Tab-separated table of C-alpha atoms in Angstrom:
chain	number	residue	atom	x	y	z
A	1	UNK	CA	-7.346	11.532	-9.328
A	2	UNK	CA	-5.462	11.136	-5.682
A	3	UNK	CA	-2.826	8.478	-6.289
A	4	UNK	CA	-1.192	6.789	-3.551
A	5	UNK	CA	2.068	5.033	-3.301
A	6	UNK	CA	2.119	1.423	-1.181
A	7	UNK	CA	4.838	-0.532	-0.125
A	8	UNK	CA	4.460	-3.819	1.597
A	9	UNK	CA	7.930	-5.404	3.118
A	10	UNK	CA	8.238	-8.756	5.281
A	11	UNK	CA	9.193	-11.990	5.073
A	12	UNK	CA	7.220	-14.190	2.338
A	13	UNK	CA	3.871	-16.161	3.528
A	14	UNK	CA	1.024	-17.228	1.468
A	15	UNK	CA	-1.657	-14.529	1.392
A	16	UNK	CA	0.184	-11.363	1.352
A	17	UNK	CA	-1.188	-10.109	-1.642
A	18	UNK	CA	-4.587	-11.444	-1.642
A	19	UNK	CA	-5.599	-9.761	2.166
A	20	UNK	CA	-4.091	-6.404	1.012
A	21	UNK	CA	-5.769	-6.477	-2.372
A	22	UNK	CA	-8.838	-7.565	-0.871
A	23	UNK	CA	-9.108	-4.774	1.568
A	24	UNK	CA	-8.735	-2.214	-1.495
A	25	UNK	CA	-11.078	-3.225	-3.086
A	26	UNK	CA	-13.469	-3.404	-0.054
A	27	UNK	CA	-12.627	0.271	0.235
A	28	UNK	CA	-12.965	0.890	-3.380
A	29	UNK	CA	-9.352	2.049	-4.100
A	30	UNK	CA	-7.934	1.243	-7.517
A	31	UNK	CA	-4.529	-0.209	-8.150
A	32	UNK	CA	-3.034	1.686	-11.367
A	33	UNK	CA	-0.178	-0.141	-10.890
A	34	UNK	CA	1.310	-3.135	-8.712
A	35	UNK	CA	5.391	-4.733	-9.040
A	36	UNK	CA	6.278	-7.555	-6.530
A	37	UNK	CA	9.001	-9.214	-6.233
A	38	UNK	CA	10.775	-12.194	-3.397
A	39	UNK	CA	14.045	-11.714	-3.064
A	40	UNK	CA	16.152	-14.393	-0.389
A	41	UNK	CA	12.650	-15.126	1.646
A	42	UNK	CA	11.729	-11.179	1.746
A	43	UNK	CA	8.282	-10.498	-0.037
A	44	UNK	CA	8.428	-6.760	-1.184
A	45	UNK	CA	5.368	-5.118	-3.197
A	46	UNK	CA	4.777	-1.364	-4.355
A	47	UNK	CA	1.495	-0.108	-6.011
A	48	UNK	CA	0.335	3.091	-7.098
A	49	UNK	CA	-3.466	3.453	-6.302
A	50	UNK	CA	-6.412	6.259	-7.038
A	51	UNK	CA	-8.295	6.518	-3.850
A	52	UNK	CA	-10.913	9.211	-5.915
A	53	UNK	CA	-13.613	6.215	-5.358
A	54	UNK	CA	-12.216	5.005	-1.797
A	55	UNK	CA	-15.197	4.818	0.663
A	56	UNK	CA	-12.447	6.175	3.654
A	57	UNK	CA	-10.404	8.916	3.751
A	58	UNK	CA	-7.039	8.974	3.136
A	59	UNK	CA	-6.155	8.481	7.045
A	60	UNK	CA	-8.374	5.823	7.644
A	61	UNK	CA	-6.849	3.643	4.782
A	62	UNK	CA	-3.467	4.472	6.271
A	63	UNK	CA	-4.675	3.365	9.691
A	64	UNK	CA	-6.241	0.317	8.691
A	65	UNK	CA	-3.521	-0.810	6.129
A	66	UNK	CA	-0.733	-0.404	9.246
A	67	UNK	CA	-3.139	-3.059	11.365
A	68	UNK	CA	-3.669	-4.899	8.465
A	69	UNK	CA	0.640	-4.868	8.116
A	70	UNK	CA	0.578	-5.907	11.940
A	71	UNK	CA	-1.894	-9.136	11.423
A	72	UNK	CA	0.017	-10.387	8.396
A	73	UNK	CA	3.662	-9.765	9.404
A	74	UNK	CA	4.314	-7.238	7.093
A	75	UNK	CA	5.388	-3.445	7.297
A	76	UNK	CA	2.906	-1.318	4.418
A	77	UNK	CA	3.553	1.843	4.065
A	78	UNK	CA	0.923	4.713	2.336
A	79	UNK	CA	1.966	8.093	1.084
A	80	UNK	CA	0.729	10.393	-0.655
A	81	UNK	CA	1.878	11.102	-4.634
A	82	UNK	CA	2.808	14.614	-3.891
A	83	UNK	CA	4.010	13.971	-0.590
A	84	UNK	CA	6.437	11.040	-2.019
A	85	UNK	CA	7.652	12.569	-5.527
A	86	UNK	CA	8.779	15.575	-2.752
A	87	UNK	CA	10.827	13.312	-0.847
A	88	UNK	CA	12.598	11.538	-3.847
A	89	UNK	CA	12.916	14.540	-5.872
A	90	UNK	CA	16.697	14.891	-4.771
């Protein structure tokens, strides 16, 4: 299984989660796990996803999720499990 952590930050519009949901599962990555919550107007989301299935590597997903982030209004943000359990593991 490669997981993947996402975070999605911006200020709250209809939509947010239905365009990034939609594009994983056009790209056939699995959410495990998904937690939003709107807190004073700010939409904030985090998901861990298995991209074992995904039809794109992990770099186009990355690329496509930043210009997906751009359209919307929203920051996301894709890292690796390994790569993120390494930064938080202080």
């Amino acid at each position: 299984m490669k997981k993947c952590v996402i975070t999605v930050v911006g200020k709250d519009t209809v939509g947010i989660i239905a365009r990034v949901c939609t594009y994983l599962a056009d790209t056939k990555v699995n959410i495990l796990d998904i937690s939003q919550t709107i807190v004073s107007e700010y939409f904030n989301m985090m998901m861990i996803v298995d991209m074992s299935g995904s039809t794109k590597n992990f770099d186009n997903v990355n690329e496509d999720l930043n210009k997906l982030g751009e359209d919307i209004g929203v920051v996301i943000k894709c890292q690796r499990e390994e790569i993120f359990d390494m930064m938080h593991r202080i």
